[in-house]
Short mmCIF file of C-alpha atoms and ligand atoms in Angstrom, two decimals:
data_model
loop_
_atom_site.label_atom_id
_atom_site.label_comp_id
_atom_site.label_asym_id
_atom_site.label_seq_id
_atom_site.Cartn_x
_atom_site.Cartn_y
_atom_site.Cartn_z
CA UNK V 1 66.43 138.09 -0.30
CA UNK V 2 65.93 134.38 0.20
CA UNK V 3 68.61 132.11 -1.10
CA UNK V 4 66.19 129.69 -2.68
CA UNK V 5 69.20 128.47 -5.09
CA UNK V 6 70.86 125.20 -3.46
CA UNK V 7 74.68 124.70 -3.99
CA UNK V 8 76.57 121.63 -2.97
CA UNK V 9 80.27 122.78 -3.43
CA UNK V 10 83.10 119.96 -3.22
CA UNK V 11 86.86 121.47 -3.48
CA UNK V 12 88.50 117.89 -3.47
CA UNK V 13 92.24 117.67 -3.36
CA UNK V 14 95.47 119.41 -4.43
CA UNK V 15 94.58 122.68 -5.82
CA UNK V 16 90.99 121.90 -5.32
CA UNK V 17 90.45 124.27 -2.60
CA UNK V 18 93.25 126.96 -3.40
CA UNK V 19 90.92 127.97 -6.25
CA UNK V 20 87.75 127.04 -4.88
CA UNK V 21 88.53 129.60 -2.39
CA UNK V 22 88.83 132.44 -4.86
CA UNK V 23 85.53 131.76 -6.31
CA UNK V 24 83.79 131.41 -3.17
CA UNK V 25 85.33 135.13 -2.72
CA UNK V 26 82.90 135.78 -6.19
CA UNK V 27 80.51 134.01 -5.12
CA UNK V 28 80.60 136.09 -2.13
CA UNK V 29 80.66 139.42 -4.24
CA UNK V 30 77.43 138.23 -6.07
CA UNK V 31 75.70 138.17 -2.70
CA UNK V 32 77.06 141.60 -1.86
CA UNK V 33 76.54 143.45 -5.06
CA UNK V 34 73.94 141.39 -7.28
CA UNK V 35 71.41 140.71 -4.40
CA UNK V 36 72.14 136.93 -5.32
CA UNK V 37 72.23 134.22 -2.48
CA UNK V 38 72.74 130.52 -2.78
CA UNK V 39 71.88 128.41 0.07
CA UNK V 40 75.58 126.48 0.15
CA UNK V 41 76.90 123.37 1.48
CA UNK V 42 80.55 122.26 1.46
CA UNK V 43 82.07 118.93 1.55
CA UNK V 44 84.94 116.26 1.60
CA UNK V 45 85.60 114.54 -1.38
CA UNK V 46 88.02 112.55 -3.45
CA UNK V 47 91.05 111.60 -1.59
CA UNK V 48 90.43 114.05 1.90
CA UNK V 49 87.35 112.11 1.74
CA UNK V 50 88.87 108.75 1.74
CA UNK V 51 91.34 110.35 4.43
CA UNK V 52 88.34 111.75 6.73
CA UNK V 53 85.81 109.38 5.88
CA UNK V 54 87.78 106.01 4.31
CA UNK V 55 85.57 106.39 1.28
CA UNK V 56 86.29 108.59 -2.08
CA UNK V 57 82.26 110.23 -1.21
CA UNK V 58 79.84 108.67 1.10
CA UNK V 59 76.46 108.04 0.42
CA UNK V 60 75.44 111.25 2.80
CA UNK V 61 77.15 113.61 -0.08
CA UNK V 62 75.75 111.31 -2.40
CA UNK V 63 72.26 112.18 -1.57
CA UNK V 64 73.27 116.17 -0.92
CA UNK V 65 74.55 116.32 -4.73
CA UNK V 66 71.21 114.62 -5.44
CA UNK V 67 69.39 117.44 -3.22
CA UNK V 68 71.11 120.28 -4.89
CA UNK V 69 70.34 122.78 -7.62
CA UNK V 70 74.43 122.85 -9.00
CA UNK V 71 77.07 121.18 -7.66
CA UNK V 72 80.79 123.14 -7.93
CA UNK V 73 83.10 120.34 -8.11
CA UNK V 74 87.22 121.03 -8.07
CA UNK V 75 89.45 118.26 -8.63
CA UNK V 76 90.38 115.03 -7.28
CA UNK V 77 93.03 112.99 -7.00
CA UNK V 78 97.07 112.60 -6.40
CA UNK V 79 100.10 110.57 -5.79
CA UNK V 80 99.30 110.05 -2.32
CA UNK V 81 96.52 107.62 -3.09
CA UNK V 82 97.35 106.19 -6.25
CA UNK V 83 98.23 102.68 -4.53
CA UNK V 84 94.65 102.41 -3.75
CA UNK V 85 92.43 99.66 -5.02
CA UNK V 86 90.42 100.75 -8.25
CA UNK V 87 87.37 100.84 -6.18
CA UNK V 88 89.33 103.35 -3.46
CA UNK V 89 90.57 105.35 -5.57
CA UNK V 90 89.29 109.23 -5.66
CA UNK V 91 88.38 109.62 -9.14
CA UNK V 92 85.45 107.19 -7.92
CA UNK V 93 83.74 109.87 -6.55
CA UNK V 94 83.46 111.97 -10.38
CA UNK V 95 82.69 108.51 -11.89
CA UNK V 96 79.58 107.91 -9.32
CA UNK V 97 77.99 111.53 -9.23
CA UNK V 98 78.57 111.01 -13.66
CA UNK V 99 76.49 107.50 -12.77
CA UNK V 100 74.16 108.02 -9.71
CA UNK V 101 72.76 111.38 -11.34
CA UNK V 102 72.73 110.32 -14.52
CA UNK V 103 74.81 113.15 -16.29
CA UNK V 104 74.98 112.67 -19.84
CA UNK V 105 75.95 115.62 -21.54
CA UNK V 106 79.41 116.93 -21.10
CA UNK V 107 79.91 120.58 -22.09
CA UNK V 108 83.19 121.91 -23.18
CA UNK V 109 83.26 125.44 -23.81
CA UNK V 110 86.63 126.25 -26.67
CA UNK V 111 86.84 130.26 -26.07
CA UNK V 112 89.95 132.20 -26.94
CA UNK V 113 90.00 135.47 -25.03
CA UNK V 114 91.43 137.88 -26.85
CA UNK V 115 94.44 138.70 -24.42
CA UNK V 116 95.64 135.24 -24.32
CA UNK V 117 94.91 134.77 -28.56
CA UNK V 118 98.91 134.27 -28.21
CA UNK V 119 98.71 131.38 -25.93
CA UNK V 120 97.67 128.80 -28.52
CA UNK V 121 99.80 126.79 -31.08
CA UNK V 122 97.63 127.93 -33.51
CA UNK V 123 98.49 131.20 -35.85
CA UNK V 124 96.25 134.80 -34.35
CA UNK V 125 94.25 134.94 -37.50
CA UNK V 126 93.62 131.45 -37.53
CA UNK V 127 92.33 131.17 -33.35
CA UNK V 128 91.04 134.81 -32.95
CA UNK V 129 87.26 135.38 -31.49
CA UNK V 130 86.86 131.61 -31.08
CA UNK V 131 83.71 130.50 -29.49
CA UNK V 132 82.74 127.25 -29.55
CA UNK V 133 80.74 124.25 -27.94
CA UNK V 134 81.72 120.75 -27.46
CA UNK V 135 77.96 118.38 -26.11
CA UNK V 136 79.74 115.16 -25.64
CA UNK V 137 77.84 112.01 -24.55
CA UNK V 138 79.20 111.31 -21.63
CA UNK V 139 77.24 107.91 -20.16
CA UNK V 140 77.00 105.47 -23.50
CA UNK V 141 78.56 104.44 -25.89
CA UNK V 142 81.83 102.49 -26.78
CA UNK V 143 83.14 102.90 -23.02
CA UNK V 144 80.01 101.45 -21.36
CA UNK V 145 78.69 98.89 -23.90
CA UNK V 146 78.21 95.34 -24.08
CA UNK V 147 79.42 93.04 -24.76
CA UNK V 148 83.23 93.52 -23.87
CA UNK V 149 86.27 91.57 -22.94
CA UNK V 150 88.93 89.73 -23.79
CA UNK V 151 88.52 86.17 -25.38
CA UNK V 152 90.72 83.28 -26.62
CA UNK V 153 90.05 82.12 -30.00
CA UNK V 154 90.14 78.46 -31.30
CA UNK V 155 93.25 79.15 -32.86
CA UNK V 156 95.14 80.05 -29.38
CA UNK V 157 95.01 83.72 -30.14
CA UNK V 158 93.42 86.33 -27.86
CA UNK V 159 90.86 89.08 -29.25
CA UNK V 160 89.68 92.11 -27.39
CA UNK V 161 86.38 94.05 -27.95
CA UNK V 162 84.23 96.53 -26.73
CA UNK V 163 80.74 97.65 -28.57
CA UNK V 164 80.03 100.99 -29.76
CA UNK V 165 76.15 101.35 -28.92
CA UNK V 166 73.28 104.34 -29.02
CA UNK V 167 69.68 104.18 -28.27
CA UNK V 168 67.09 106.46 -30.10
CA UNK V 169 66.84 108.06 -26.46
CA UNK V 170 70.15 108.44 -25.73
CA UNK V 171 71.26 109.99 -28.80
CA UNK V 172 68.07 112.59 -28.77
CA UNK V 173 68.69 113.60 -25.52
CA UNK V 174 72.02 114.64 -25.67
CA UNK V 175 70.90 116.35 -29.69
CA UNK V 176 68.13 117.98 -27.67
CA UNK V 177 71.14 119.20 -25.31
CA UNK V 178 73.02 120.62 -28.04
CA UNK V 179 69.92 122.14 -30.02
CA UNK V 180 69.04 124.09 -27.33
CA UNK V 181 72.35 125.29 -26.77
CA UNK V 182 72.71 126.51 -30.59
CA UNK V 183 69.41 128.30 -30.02
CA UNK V 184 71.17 130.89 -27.51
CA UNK V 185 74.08 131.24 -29.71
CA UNK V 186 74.67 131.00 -33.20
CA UNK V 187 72.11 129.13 -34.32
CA UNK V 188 73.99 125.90 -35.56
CA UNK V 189 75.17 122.03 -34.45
CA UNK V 190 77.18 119.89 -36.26
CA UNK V 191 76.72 116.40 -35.64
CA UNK V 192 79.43 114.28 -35.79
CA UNK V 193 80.45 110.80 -36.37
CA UNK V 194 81.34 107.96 -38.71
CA UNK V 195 78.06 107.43 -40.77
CA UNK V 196 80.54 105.78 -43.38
CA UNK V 197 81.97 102.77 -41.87
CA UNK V 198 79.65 102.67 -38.44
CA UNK V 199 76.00 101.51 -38.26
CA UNK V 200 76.27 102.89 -34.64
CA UNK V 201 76.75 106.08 -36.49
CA UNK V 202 74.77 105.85 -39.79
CA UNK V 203 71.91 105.35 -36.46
CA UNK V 204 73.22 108.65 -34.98
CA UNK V 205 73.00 110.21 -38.24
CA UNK V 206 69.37 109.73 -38.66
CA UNK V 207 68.34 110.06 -35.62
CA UNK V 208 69.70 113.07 -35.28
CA UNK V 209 68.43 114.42 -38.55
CA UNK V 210 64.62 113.22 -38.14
CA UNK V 211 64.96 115.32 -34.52
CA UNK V 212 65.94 117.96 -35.96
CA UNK V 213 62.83 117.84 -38.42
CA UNK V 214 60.09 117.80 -35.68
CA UNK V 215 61.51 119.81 -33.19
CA UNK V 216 64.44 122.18 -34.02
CA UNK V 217 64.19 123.08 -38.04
CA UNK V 218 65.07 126.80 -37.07
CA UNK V 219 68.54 125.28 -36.14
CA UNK V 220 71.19 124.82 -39.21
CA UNK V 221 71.98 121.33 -38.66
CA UNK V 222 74.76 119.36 -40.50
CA UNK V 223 76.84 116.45 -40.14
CA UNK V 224 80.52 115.81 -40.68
CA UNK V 225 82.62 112.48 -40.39
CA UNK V 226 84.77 112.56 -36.93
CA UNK V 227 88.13 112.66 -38.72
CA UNK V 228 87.66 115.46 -40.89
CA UNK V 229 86.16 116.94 -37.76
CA UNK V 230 89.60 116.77 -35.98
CA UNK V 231 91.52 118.38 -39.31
CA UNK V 232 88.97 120.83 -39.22
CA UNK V 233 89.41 122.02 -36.23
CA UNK V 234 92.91 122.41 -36.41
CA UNK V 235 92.11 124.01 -40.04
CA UNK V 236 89.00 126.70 -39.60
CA UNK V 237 87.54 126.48 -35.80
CA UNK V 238 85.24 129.34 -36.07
CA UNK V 239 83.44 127.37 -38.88
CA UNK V 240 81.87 125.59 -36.09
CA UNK V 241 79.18 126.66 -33.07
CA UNK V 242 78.22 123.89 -31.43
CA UNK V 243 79.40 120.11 -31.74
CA UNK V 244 77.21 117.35 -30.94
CA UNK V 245 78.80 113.89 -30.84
CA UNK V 246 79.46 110.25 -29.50
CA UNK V 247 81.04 109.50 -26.21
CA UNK V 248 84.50 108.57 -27.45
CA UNK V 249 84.51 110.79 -30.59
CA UNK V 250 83.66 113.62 -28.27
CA UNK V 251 86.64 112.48 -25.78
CA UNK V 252 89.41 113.20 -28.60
CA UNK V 253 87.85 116.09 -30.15
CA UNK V 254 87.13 118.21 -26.77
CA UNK V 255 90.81 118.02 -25.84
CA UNK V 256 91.94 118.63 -29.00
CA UNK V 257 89.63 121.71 -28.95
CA UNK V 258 90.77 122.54 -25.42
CA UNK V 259 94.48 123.26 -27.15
CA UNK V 260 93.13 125.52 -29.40
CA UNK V 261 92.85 128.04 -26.60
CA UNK V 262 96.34 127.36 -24.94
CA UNK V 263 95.49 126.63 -21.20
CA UNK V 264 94.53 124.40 -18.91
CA UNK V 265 94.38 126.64 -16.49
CA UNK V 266 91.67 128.65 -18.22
CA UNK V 267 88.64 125.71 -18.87
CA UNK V 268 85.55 125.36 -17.39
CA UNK V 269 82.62 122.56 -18.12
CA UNK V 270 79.93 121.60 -17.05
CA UNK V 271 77.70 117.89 -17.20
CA UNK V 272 74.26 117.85 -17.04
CA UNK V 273 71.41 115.62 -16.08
CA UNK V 274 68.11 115.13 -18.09
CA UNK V 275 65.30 117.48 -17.15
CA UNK V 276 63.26 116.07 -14.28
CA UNK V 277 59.34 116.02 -13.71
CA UNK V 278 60.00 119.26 -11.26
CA UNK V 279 61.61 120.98 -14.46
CA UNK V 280 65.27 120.61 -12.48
CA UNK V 281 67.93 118.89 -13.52
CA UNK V 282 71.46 117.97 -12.47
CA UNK V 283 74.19 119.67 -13.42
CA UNK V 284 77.66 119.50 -12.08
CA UNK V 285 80.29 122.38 -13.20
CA UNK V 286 84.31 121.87 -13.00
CA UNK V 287 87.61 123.04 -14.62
CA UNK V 288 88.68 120.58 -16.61
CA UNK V 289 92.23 120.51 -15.46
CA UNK V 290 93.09 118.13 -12.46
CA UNK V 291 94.33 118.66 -8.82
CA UNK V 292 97.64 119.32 -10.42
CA UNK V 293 99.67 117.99 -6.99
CA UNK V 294 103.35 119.27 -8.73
CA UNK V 295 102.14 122.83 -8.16
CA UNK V 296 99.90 122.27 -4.64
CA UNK V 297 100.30 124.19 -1.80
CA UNK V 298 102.25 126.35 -3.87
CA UNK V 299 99.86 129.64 -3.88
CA UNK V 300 100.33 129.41 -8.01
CA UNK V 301 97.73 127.29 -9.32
CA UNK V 302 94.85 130.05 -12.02
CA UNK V 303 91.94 129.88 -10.18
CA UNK V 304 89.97 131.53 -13.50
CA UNK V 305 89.36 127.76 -15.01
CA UNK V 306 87.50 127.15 -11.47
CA UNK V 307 85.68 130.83 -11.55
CA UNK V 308 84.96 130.32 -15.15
CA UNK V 309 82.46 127.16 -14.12
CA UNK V 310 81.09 128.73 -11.61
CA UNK V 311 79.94 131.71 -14.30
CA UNK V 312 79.04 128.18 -16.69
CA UNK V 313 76.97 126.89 -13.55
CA UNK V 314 75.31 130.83 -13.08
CA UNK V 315 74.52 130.32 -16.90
CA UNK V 316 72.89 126.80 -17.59
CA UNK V 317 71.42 126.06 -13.73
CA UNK V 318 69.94 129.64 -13.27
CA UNK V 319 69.75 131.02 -16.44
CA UNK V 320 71.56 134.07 -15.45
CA UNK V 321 73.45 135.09 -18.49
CA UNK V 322 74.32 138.53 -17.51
CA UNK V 323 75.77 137.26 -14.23
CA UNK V 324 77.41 134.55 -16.28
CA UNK V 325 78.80 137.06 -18.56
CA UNK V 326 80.51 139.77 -15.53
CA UNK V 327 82.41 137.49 -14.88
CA UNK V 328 83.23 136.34 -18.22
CA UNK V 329 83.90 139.84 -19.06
CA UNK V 330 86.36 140.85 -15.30
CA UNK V 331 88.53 137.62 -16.20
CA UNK V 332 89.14 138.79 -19.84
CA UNK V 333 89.89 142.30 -18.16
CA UNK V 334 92.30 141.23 -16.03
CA UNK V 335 94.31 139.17 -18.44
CA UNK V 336 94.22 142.20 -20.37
CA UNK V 337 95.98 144.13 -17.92
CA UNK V 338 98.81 141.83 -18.54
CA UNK V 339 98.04 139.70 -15.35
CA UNK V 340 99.40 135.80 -15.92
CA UNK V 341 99.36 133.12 -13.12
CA UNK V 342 102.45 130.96 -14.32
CA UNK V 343 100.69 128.67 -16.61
CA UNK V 344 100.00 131.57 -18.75
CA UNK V 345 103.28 133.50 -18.43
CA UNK V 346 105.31 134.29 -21.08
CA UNK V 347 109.20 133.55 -20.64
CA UNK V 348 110.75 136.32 -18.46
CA UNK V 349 107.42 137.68 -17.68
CA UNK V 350 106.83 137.79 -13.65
CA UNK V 351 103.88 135.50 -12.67
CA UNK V 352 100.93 136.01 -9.72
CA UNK V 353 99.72 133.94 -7.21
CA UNK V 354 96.19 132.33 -7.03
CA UNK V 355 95.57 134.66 -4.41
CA UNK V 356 96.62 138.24 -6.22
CA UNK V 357 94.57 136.91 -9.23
CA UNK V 358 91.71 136.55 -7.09
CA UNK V 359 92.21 140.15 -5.22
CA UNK V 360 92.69 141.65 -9.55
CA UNK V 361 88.85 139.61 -10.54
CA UNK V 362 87.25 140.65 -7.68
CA UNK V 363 88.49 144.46 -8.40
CA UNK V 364 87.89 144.13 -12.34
CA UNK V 365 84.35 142.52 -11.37
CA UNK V 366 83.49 145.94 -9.17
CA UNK V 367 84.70 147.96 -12.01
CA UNK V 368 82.62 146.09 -14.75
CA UNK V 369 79.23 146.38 -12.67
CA UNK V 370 79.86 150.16 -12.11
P1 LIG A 1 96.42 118.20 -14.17
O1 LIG A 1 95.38 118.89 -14.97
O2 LIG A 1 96.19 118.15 -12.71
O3 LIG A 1 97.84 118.90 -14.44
C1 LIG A 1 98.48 118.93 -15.70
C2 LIG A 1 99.49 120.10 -15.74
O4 LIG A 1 98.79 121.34 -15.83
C3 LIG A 1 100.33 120.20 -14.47
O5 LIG A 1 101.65 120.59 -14.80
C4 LIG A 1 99.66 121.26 -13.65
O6 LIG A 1 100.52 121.96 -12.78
C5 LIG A 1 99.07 122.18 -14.73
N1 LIG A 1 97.83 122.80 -14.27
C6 LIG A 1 96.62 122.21 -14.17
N2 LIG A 1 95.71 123.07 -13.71
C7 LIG A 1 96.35 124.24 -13.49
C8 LIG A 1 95.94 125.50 -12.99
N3 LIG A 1 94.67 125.75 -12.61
N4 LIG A 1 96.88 126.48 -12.88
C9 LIG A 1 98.14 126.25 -13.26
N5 LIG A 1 98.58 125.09 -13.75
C10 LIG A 1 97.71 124.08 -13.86
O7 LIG A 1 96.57 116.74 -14.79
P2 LIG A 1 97.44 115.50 -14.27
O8 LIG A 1 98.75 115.99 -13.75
O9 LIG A 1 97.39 114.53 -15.38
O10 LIG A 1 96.61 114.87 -13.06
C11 LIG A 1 96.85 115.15 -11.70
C12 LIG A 1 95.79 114.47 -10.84
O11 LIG A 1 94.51 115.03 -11.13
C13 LIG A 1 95.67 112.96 -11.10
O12 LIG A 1 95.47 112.32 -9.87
C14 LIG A 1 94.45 112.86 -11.99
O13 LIG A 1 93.80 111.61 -11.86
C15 LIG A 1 93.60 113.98 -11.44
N6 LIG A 1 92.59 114.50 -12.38
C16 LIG A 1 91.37 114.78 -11.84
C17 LIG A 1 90.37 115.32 -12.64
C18 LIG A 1 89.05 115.65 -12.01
O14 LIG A 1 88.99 115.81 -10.80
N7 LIG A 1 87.96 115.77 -12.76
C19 LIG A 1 90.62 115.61 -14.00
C20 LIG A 1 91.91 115.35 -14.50
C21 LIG A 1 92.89 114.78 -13.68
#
């Protein structure tokens, strides 16, 4: 079987590679038992970059994530090099693959699996069977545009200001994104913003809507302000399927979703690229929890957030859903045997390591394929 799939996998620090090593051990299984290869590279980045190398990624992995089908990315950063100069410092190597490759569209995945429906804040009835999709734009907007800074005023005073700005392009691409997405699942994208006191989002609002009129009228499209978005997520999540919004609207409302399920330990996403000439494009797939350094080198950190991309990556780069969804399914198994790494513990209740919840997927995955 050739391994004509190209992965560029990049641990990073902390408990980067504790569960980066678990999923290579699926990634390993897929190879065994679905026939599937990937032609994989491995490489320093974030902080044991700047160690090894004296640079948070050099232009060599640069040019590899550029190369690459997917790229598995774990987490970077820690107290060791927070004294570092902005430019040193290893979240510089997330910011530059986001910049360099150009990806856009941030994907947060809200899923409550039934076995943990307990973990959230939010009442059973109220959480239960949620499944839904955050497409934030991740490279415009209010954090990026111009003009911005801090002036003095005539009168002595100073004023700060940023702009809040979307192109036609920018805003169809990452629509397009979240169209699509609908398309494999329910069927229907809200778009949100602040149509009633923005023009930046009166802009997004019909550019959005006339999109949706030429190329995607099979999808139920409607459009809700950004703060009765946030209520209503707290109020009725399963209303929604997938959310399409701004850069900083979708900032707020992805975490917020992200508590709905209970876990940091538990998220996957994924960022993707536009479509290139060669029908590729970019992607890059990570938990969206950090390098957590108060629990590295511990053996406790849930490696499921970091398995769970890896099944996101197997889904959006390769398009193989049923792949995707084994794994899906052995990590809902598991926690339904009453297996919790510490995050997900209940008071009392005696935790696993990273390592036995690795050894429980791996079984649960040989038991779901037959
Ligand atoms: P964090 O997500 O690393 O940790 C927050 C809390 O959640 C900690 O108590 C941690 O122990 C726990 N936690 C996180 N993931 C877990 C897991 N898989 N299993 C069990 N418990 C888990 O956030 P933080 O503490 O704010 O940041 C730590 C470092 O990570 C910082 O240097 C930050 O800049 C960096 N960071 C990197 C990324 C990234 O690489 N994309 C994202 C967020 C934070």
């Amino acid at each position: 079987m050739p391994a004509n799939k190209k992965l560029l996998i990049l641990p990073g620090d902390g408990i980067g590679p504790e569960v980066m090593a678990q999923t290579r051990r699926v990634i390993e299984w897929m190879a065994r038992r679905r026939m599937v290869s990937f032609d994989i590279s491995e490489d320093l980045v974030g902080g044991a970059a700047i160690d090894a190398r004296g640079t948070p990624i050099t232009d060599e992995t640069m040019q590899a994530a550029k190369d690459t089908d997917a790229i598995l990315f774990g987490s970077v950063g820690g107290p060791k090099w927070d004294k570092l100069g902005f430019d040193m410092r290893p979240e510089i190597a997330i910011l530059r693959l986001r910049k360099e490759l150009d990806l856009f569209a941030n994907l947060r995945p809200a899923t409550v699996l039934d076995p943990l429906v307990d973990a959230s804040t939010l009442k059973p009835e109220v959480v239960r069977g949620l499944d839904l999709m955050i497409v934030r734009e991740s490279t415009g907007g209010v954090y990026f545009g111009t003009p911005r800074g801090v002036e003095t005023l005539p009168d002595g005073q100073q004023r700060g200001f940023d702009t809040e700005s979307y192109t036609t392009s920018e805003i169809e691409r990452v629509a397009r994104v979240g169209f699509e997405l609908a398309r494999k699942r329910g069927k229907r994208v809200t778009s949100v913003e602040k149509a009633n006191v923005m023009q930046s989002g009166l802009f997004w609002r019909q550019t959005v809507t006339a999109l949706h009129a030429r190329d995607y009228a099979d999808v139920q499209l409607s459009h809700m302000y950004a703060d009765n978005c946030a209520m209503q997520l707290v109020r009725n999540p399963r209303q929604f399927d997938v959310i399409v919004t701004s850069n900083i609207f979708g900032d707020l409302l992805s975490d917020l979703a992200s508590m709905l399920t209970g876990s940091l330990g538990m998220l996957p996403s994924a960022t993707l690229g536009a479509v290139q000439p060669n029908g590729k494009r970019h992607a890059l797939y990570e938990p969206i929890h950090g390098s957590a350094p108060d629990i590295a080198g511990k053996g406790v950190a849930n490696p499921l957030a970091q398995m769970l991309s890896f099944a996101m990556l197997l889904r959006y780069s390769f398009d193989m859903e049923e792949d995707a969804r084994l794994i899906e399914t052995a990590a809902t198994a598991v926690l339904a045997k009453g297996l919790r790494t510490a995050d997900l513990a209940s008071p009392g209740a005696t935790p696993v390591g990273t390592v036995a919840m690795g050894d429980a997927l791996l079984a649960e995955l040989d038991r779901v394929a037959g």
